[in-house]
Amino acid sequence: MTATATQLEIDRDKGDFKYEESHKYDAGVGLNEGTIDYICDVKGENDWIRDFRKRALKVFEGKPMPTHWATKDLENIDFSKIRYYLSGDNRSKKNWDDVPDEVKETFERLGIPENERKFLAGVEAQFDSEAAYSNIKEAVSKDGVIFMGSTEGLMEHPEIFKKWFGKVIPTGDNKFSALNSSVFSGGSFIYVPPGVKVSHPLQAYFRINAENFGQFERTLIIADEGAEVTYMEGCTAPKFDTATLHSAVVELVAMPGAKIEYITVQNWSSNVFNLVTKRAIAHEDAVVKWIDCNIGSRLTMKYPGVVLKGRRARGEVMSIALANEGQHQDTGAKMIHAADETTSNVISKSISVGKGRSTYRGQVHMPKHLKGCKNNTECDALLINSDSRTDTYPAITVRGEENYVQHEASVSKVSAEQIFYMQQRGLSEAEAMSLSVNGFVNDLTRQFPMEYSVELKRLIELEMEGSVG
Amino acid sequence: MSQSLEITNLNVNIGDKRIIKDFNLTIPKGEVHAIMGPNGTGKSTLAKALAGHPDYEITSGEVLMDGESILDLEVDERSRAGLFLAFQYPMEIPGVTIANFIRAAKNARLPDGEDLNAPAYYKELYEKMDALKIDRKFTSRSVNEGFSGGEKKRCEILQMAMLEPKYAVLDETDSGLDIDALKIVSEGVNALRGGNLGALVITHYQRLLNYIIPDQVHVMYDGRIVKSGDKSLAEELERKGYDWIKEITETAA
Ligand SMILES: Nc1ncnc2c1ncn2[C@@H]1O[C@H](COP(=O)(O)OP(=O)(O)OP(=O)(O)O)[C@@H](O)[C@H]1O
Ligand SMILES: [Mg+2]
């Protein structure tokens, strides 16, 4: 490759992009204690973290895959071929003006925020495992809000970090939370002091760039008593031929009266295994809301949960999953009621296109001794063409007569006659499909922050363009 | 170049069944033609085949719009080229509002990267809704979802008015309309009439033709036109019924 050749390849139809790259630190392929020592040495981590990681490695090695209920495709992950740590970008810095127009255009179409485009195009140095933190960080720090990468958080605020880290999602929760606990890097750490209401959403953007590079970010958000915060996470990955693994752990702690809203819109390329554990603890009168939009990936397994630990706590999950040809979205929600008068609401919408497959797995748990708990669960599936497949596995264990649960599920189809009708008005097949899909998710996205529903709409359009010949 | 919608020797199959048989009809721009005919005779099949429905196989024949064949165009390309079909049974599109739907359809007619001017669009939309006496609240309702039969038909005409086609096929737009709605819809069609629009109106009722006065009336039977005439043909047909048509068809054969 010559120095003048463009360093960026792009599949404009799909919005995929990748770069030539070279990393200063590379733990190599495969995972053993040596990998962990390498990570700890590079990051300069304390011994307690090193021990934590090594214990997690043992747990990971000892745990079986969740194959009794999960898809067989998980067996295709070859842990010995994955790179568990890369960092430090050695590329010479580029100028925004040097970035090819079609790349800028793709960013535009993807709705990637201005400040992040530079980072993505390699103009700014932050890369891969490191999340991009914008000026927001300084803006909020005057209220005592801590917003930084989790690696930094771990070192600079061990007293807060240690107290909550791994408490919401213990290392041994599942094989992938153990994996994450052993090799995590990147992700965000947020602490909002009592009573502080952060007016703007805090956001970070992650990206997988290296082939075979697993991304294991770790996010921990604590909203102290009466605090409020919204966090937005965007993910997109360029396309490679071999599978990549993304396995994040996100822990939220909402102290009494606090509110946390966690929004994800991700657009993984269709070779990514996206296996994420997300859970929150909501104390008395706290509210936690997960908004989770999953587009793309080869397999996504993700069931955001809320443990409703304090009286009158409320948990919500609103999720949208789009499974295109060759993709499997296995998503859902977990609501663990652990105090009286706790309420939860789950709305899940899935779209299956072609041979795409969507699965909803929900769990609602209300033990017998509780009173006045309520859950509402709504699962709607939309099928675009008859090959699509959708399954719903709601597991609702409700005991106690003073609790109330409501469950509704629907399956609808976009018919050929509907597409014909829309095409007769001048819309292309792809436009007709994305309009139907947007119509289907409309009542949910209306509740999202404006810029997020706009981005989602664009992503759906791109995805639909890719799905017709 | 002839300014017309010209259908020559058209044959259309659904599966193995031949539905439209050596069909010929020319609608010059500016004229309104009516087609009447018994149930199952192929009127809707003709309309959908013209629009390019994938289930309707055109085995032979030609369809020219202003001299250009449209048969190789996709459904949406035919639409953007100026062909509009008001459906006998309009489809529901859950979650997509009328305002967004028509806007998307208009946007599809703009060059890449250009976007509709929103205030001008809404001004036009409201004007046309007012003219068709459609409550403005309908803009935020999902397309055809939960609409009454008559509301659906009015919405079809609204779409036609907004998209300003060169040629329109109205498939039983009058059925399901009450007397007042019939007048309103007819006025809507008449307003578009004139130099810029050629229309084919499919109906079962002579009454519609009192409001939309056709330049020609055609009687369709078993996949082809068996008799043509002026407005009085519709009256005669109403008096004599389809047995009369059956008779003349059989004697002709
Ligand atoms: N998709 C289809 N599959 C099989 N047969 C069909 C299909 N569509 C139409 N037909 C048949 O084709 C013939 C013509 O139907 P078409 O709907 O064109 O009649 P029409 O003249 O519009 O009748 P009506 O006045 O009742 O609306 C009928 O026999 C009908 O059953
Ligand atoms: Mg018909």
mmCIF file of N, CA, C and O in Angstrom, chain A residues 210-268:
data_model
loop_
_atom_site.group_PDB
_atom_site.id
_atom_site.type_symbol
_atom_site.label_atom_id
_atom_site.label_comp_id
_atom_site.label_asym_id
_atom_site.label_seq_id
_atom_site.Cartn_x
_atom_site.Cartn_y
_atom_site.Cartn_z
ATOM 1 N N ALA A 210 -10.605 -3.274 14.423
ATOM 2 C CA ALA A 210 -9.645 -4.306 14.057
ATOM 3 C C ALA A 210 -10.336 -5.643 13.847
ATOM 4 O O ALA A 210 -11.242 -6.010 14.571
ATOM 5 N N GLU A 211 -9.879 -6.336 12.842
ATOM 6 C CA GLU A 211 -10.417 -7.655 12.579
ATOM 7 C C GLU A 211 -10.109 -8.553 13.769
ATOM 8 O O GLU A 211 -9.032 -8.496 14.347
ATOM 9 N N ASN A 212 -11.032 -9.416 14.108
ATOM 10 C CA ASN A 212 -10.852 -10.325 15.235
ATOM 11 C C ASN A 212 -10.632 -9.607 16.561
ATOM 12 O O ASN A 212 -10.096 -10.171 17.505
ATOM 13 N N PHE A 213 -10.980 -8.380 16.611
ATOM 14 C CA PHE A 213 -10.786 -7.646 17.841
ATOM 15 C C PHE A 213 -12.074 -7.634 18.642
ATOM 16 O O PHE A 213 -13.077 -7.119 18.194
ATOM 17 N N GLY A 214 -12.033 -8.254 19.757
ATOM 18 C CA GLY A 214 -13.220 -8.259 20.586
ATOM 19 C C GLY A 214 -13.290 -6.962 21.349
ATOM 20 O O GLY A 214 -12.287 -6.463 21.844
ATOM 21 N N GLN A 215 -14.458 -6.408 21.461
ATOM 22 C CA GLN A 215 -14.572 -5.183 22.224
ATOM 23 C C GLN A 215 -15.316 -5.482 23.511
ATOM 24 O O GLN A 215 -16.401 -6.023 23.496
ATOM 25 N N PHE A 216 -14.670 -5.141 24.603
ATOM 26 C CA PHE A 216 -15.181 -5.556 25.909
ATOM 27 C C PHE A 216 -15.344 -4.355 26.814
ATOM 28 O O PHE A 216 -14.649 -4.216 27.817
ATOM 29 N N GLU A 217 -16.184 -3.460 26.418
ATOM 30 C CA GLU A 217 -16.257 -2.272 27.251
ATOM 31 C C GLU A 217 -17.089 -2.532 28.495
ATOM 32 O O GLU A 217 -17.916 -3.435 28.548
ATOM 33 N N ARG A 218 -16.830 -1.702 29.452
ATOM 34 C CA ARG A 218 -17.414 -1.888 30.763
ATOM 35 C C ARG A 218 -17.933 -0.538 31.223
ATOM 36 O O ARG A 218 -17.169 0.423 31.345
ATOM 37 N N THR A 219 -19.209 -0.454 31.458
ATOM 38 C CA THR A 219 -19.759 0.837 31.845
ATOM 39 C C THR A 219 -20.431 0.729 33.208
ATOM 40 O O THR A 219 -21.106 -0.250 33.504
ATOM 41 N N LEU A 220 -20.177 1.744 34.005
ATOM 42 C CA LEU A 220 -20.762 1.792 35.336
ATOM 43 C C LEU A 220 -21.317 3.201 35.557
ATOM 44 O O LEU A 220 -20.598 4.186 35.430
ATOM 45 N N ILE A 221 -22.608 3.270 35.826
ATOM 46 C CA ILE A 221 -23.232 4.578 36.037
ATOM 47 C C ILE A 221 -23.941 4.573 37.389
ATOM 48 O O ILE A 221 -24.741 3.687 37.679
ATOM 49 N N ILE A 222 -23.622 5.587 38.183
ATOM 50 C CA ILE A 222 -24.259 5.702 39.489
ATOM 51 C C ILE A 222 -24.942 7.061 39.584
ATOM 52 O O ILE A 222 -24.297 8.099 39.446
ATOM 53 N N ALA A 223 -26.254 7.029 39.767
ATOM 54 C CA ALA A 223 -26.975 8.277 40.023
ATOM 55 C C ALA A 223 -27.321 8.267 41.509
ATOM 56 O O ALA A 223 -28.092 7.423 41.974
ATOM 57 N N ASP A 224 -26.725 9.188 42.228
ATOM 58 C CA ASP A 224 -26.939 9.236 43.676
ATOM 59 C C ASP A 224 -28.346 9.775 43.980
ATOM 60 O O ASP A 224 -29.080 10.154 43.068
ATOM 61 N N GLU A 225 -28.705 9.859 45.239
ATOM 62 C CA GLU A 225 -30.080 10.195 45.616
ATOM 63 C C GLU A 225 -30.635 11.397 44.862
ATOM 64 O O GLU A 225 -30.030 12.462 44.830
ATOM 65 N N GLY A 226 -31.789 11.189 44.226
ATOM 66 C CA GLY A 226 -32.485 12.279 43.554
ATOM 67 C C GLY A 226 -31.795 12.810 42.306
ATOM 68 O O GLY A 226 -32.248 13.780 41.710
ATOM 69 N N ALA A 227 -30.714 12.176 41.893
ATOM 70 C CA ALA A 227 -29.991 12.649 40.700
ATOM 71 C C ALA A 227 -30.678 12.139 39.434
ATOM 72 O O ALA A 227 -31.428 11.159 39.473
ATOM 73 N N GLU A 228 -30.413 12.820 38.312
ATOM 74 C CA GLU A 228 -30.991 12.383 37.041
ATOM 75 C C GLU A 228 -29.954 12.456 35.941
ATOM 76 O O GLU A 228 -29.221 13.441 35.826
ATOM 77 N N VAL A 229 -29.916 11.419 35.125
ATOM 78 C CA VAL A 229 -28.963 11.426 34.019
ATOM 79 C C VAL A 229 -29.457 10.562 32.863
ATOM 80 O O VAL A 229 -30.135 9.553 33.059
ATOM 81 N N THR A 230 -29.149 11.027 31.660
ATOM 82 C CA THR A 230 -29.434 10.244 30.454
ATOM 83 C C THR A 230 -28.110 9.953 29.768
ATOM 84 O O THR A 230 -27.284 10.842 29.598
ATOM 85 N N TYR A 231 -27.924 8.720 29.413
ATOM 86 C CA TYR A 231 -26.682 8.329 28.754
ATOM 87 C C TYR A 231 -27.030 7.730 27.398
ATOM 88 O O TYR A 231 -27.941 6.914 27.283
ATOM 89 N N MET A 232 -26.313 8.163 26.377
ATOM 90 C CA MET A 232 -26.582 7.622 25.048
ATOM 91 C C MET A 232 -25.339 6.939 24.521
ATOM 92 O O MET A 232 -24.232 7.464 24.602
ATOM 93 N N GLU A 233 -25.558 5.798 23.946
ATOM 94 C CA GLU A 233 -24.445 5.002 23.475
ATOM 95 C C GLU A 233 -24.721 4.650 22.017
ATOM 96 O O GLU A 233 -25.812 4.215 21.674
ATOM 97 N N GLY A 234 -23.750 4.876 21.173
ATOM 98 C CA GLY A 234 -23.914 4.511 19.772
ATOM 99 C C GLY A 234 -22.809 3.567 19.380
ATOM 100 O O GLY A 234 -21.681 3.710 19.817
ATOM 101 N N CYS A 235 -23.130 2.592 18.596
ATOM 102 C CA CYS A 235 -22.104 1.638 18.189
ATOM 103 C C CYS A 235 -22.243 1.354 16.718
ATOM 104 O O CYS A 235 -23.334 1.196 16.210
ATOM 105 N N THR A 236 -21.147 1.263 16.082
ATOM 106 C CA THR A 236 -21.191 0.799 14.712
ATOM 107 C C THR A 236 -19.869 0.138 14.405
ATOM 108 O O THR A 236 -18.846 0.484 14.975
ATOM 109 N N ALA A 237 -19.916 -0.856 13.573
ATOM 110 C CA ALA A 237 -18.689 -1.595 13.298
ATOM 111 C C ALA A 237 -18.528 -1.784 11.800
ATOM 112 O O ALA A 237 -19.488 -2.062 11.109
ATOM 113 N N PRO A 238 -17.325 -1.615 11.315
ATOM 114 C CA PRO A 238 -17.105 -1.860 9.892
ATOM 115 C C PRO A 238 -17.151 -3.355 9.600
ATOM 116 O O PRO A 238 -17.097 -4.174 10.506
ATOM 117 N N LYS A 239 -17.242 -3.670 8.363
ATOM 118 C CA LYS A 239 -17.466 -5.053 7.977
ATOM 119 C C LYS A 239 -16.164 -5.821 7.727
ATOM 120 O O LYS A 239 -15.276 -5.354 7.039
ATOM 121 N N PHE A 240 -16.081 -6.970 8.319
ATOM 122 C CA PHE A 240 -14.973 -7.877 8.030
ATOM 123 C C PHE A 240 -15.537 -9.240 7.690
ATOM 124 O O PHE A 240 -16.682 -9.529 7.984
ATOM 125 N N ASP A 241 -14.710 -10.082 7.113
ATOM 126 C CA ASP A 241 -15.210 -11.386 6.697
ATOM 127 C C ASP A 241 -15.346 -12.361 7.852
ATOM 128 O O ASP A 241 -16.198 -13.226 7.850
ATOM 129 N N THR A 242 -14.479 -12.222 8.821
ATOM 130 C CA THR A 242 -14.552 -13.170 9.929
ATOM 131 C C THR A 242 -15.310 -12.562 11.093
ATOM 132 O O THR A 242 -15.470 -11.352 11.192
ATOM 133 N N ALA A 243 -15.743 -13.422 11.980
ATOM 134 C CA ALA A 243 -16.588 -12.970 13.074
ATOM 135 C C ALA A 243 -15.808 -12.121 14.064
ATOM 136 O O ALA A 243 -14.634 -12.365 14.331
ATOM 137 N N THR A 244 -16.465 -11.123 14.597
ATOM 138 C CA THR A 244 -15.878 -10.365 15.693
ATOM 139 C C THR A 244 -16.819 -10.466 16.874
ATOM 140 O O THR A 244 -18.007 -10.727 16.711
ATOM 141 N N LEU A 245 -16.263 -10.259 18.023
ATOM 142 C CA LEU A 245 -17.053 -10.432 19.236
ATOM 143 C C LEU A 245 -17.125 -9.128 20.011
ATOM 144 O O LEU A 245 -16.125 -8.468 20.228
ATOM 145 N N HIS A 246 -18.327 -8.771 20.368
ATOM 146 C CA HIS A 246 -18.528 -7.616 21.229
ATOM 147 C C HIS A 246 -19.249 -8.111 22.461
ATOM 148 O O HIS A 246 -20.325 -8.689 22.365
ATOM 149 N N SER A 247 -18.624 -7.933 23.606
ATOM 150 C CA SER A 247 -19.241 -8.454 24.813
ATOM 151 C C SER A 247 -19.069 -7.443 25.937
ATOM 152 O O SER A 247 -18.053 -7.397 26.607
ATOM 153 N N ALA A 248 -20.084 -6.626 26.099
ATOM 154 C CA ALA A 248 -19.997 -5.541 27.067
ATOM 155 C C ALA A 248 -20.742 -5.892 28.350
ATOM 156 O O ALA A 248 -21.595 -6.779 28.368
ATOM 157 N N VAL A 249 -20.392 -5.183 29.394
ATOM 158 C CA VAL A 249 -21.150 -5.257 30.640
ATOM 159 C C VAL A 249 -21.492 -3.831 31.054
ATOM 160 O O VAL A 249 -20.621 -2.962 31.093
ATOM 161 N N VAL A 250 -22.759 -3.595 31.299
ATOM 162 C CA VAL A 250 -23.205 -2.270 31.711
ATOM 163 C C VAL A 250 -23.971 -2.395 33.024
ATOM 164 O O VAL A 250 -24.955 -3.129 33.113
ATOM 165 N N GLU A 251 -23.487 -1.678 34.031
ATOM 166 C CA GLU A 251 -24.145 -1.708 35.339
ATOM 167 C C GLU A 251 -24.652 -0.309 35.689
ATOM 168 O O GLU A 251 -23.914 0.670 35.564
ATOM 169 N N LEU A 252 -25.904 -0.250 36.113
ATOM 170 C CA LEU A 252 -26.477 1.032 36.523
ATOM 171 C C LEU A 252 -26.949 0.932 37.967
ATOM 172 O O LEU A 252 -27.529 -0.076 38.361
ATOM 173 N N VAL A 253 -26.709 2.008 38.701
ATOM 174 C CA VAL A 253 -27.199 2.054 40.069
ATOM 175 C C VAL A 253 -27.999 3.342 40.251
ATOM 176 O O VAL A 253 -27.451 4.440 40.117
ATOM 177 N N ALA A 254 -29.292 3.183 40.493
ATOM 178 C CA ALA A 254 -30.129 4.361 40.743
ATOM 179 C C ALA A 254 -30.474 4.372 42.232
ATOM 180 O O ALA A 254 -31.248 3.546 42.717
ATOM 181 N N MET A 255 -29.884 5.315 42.943
ATOM 182 C CA MET A 255 -30.112 5.443 44.382
ATOM 183 C C MET A 255 -31.529 5.995 44.607
ATOM 184 O O MET A 255 -32.192 6.385 43.661
ATOM 185 N N PRO A 256 -31.997 6.049 45.850
ATOM 186 C CA PRO A 256 -33.386 6.475 46.072
ATOM 187 C C PRO A 256 -33.743 7.764 45.331
ATOM 188 O O PRO A 256 -32.997 8.738 45.369
ATOM 189 N N GLY A 257 -34.859 7.711 44.638
ATOM 190 C CA GLY A 257 -35.367 8.892 43.947
ATOM 191 C C GLY A 257 -34.605 9.277 42.689
ATOM 192 O O GLY A 257 -34.933 10.277 42.052
ATOM 193 N N ALA A 258 -33.609 8.502 42.304
ATOM 194 C CA ALA A 258 -32.809 8.865 41.122
ATOM 195 C C ALA A 258 -33.480 8.380 39.843
ATOM 196 O O ALA A 258 -34.344 7.498 39.868
ATOM 197 N N LYS A 259 -33.065 8.981 38.736
ATOM 198 C CA LYS A 259 -33.575 8.571 37.423
ATOM 199 C C LYS A 259 -32.421 8.343 36.468
ATOM 200 O O LYS A 259 -31.583 9.228 36.282
ATOM 201 N N ILE A 260 -32.406 7.203 35.831
ATOM 202 C CA ILE A 260 -31.389 6.950 34.802
ATOM 203 C C ILE A 260 -32.093 6.492 33.536
ATOM 204 O O ILE A 260 -32.966 5.627 33.569
ATOM 205 N N GLU A 261 -31.716 7.111 32.445
ATOM 206 C CA GLU A 261 -32.202 6.657 31.156
ATOM 207 C C GLU A 261 -30.984 6.257 30.340
ATOM 208 O O GLU A 261 -30.045 7.050 30.203
ATOM 209 N N TYR A 262 -30.984 5.058 29.831
ATOM 210 C CA TYR A 262 -29.819 4.561 29.089
ATOM 211 C C TYR A 262 -30.278 4.212 27.677
ATOM 212 O O TYR A 262 -31.121 3.348 27.475
ATOM 213 N N ILE A 263 -29.724 4.910 26.704
ATOM 214 C CA ILE A 263 -30.202 4.741 25.331
ATOM 215 C C ILE A 263 -29.106 4.160 24.451
ATOM 216 O O ILE A 263 -27.984 4.660 24.422
ATOM 217 N N THR A 264 -29.440 3.122 23.736
ATOM 218 C CA THR A 264 -28.477 2.516 22.827
ATOM 219 C C THR A 264 -29.071 2.438 21.430
ATOM 220 O O THR A 264 -30.202 1.995 21.266
ATOM 221 N N VAL A 265 -28.310 2.884 20.456
ATOM 222 C CA VAL A 265 -28.660 2.561 19.077
ATOM 223 C C VAL A 265 -27.430 1.944 18.472
ATOM 224 O O VAL A 265 -26.381 2.580 18.395
ATOM 225 N N GLN A 266 -27.520 0.688 18.124
ATOM 226 C CA GLN A 266 -26.325 0.100 17.548
ATOM 227 C C GLN A 266 -26.596 -0.500 16.186
ATOM 228 O O GLN A 266 -27.654 -1.006 15.892
ATOM 229 N N ASN A 267 -25.576 -0.394 15.362
ATOM 230 C CA ASN A 267 -25.670 -0.849 13.990
ATOM 231 C C ASN A 267 -24.452 -1.707 13.717
ATOM 232 O O ASN A 267 -23.468 -1.243 13.188
ATOM 233 N N TRP A 268 -24.517 -2.940 14.136
ATOM 234 C CA TRP A 268 -23.369 -3.814 13.946
ATOM 235 C C TRP A 268 -23.373 -4.391 12.544
ATOM 236 O O TRP A 268 -24.418 -4.621 11.968
#
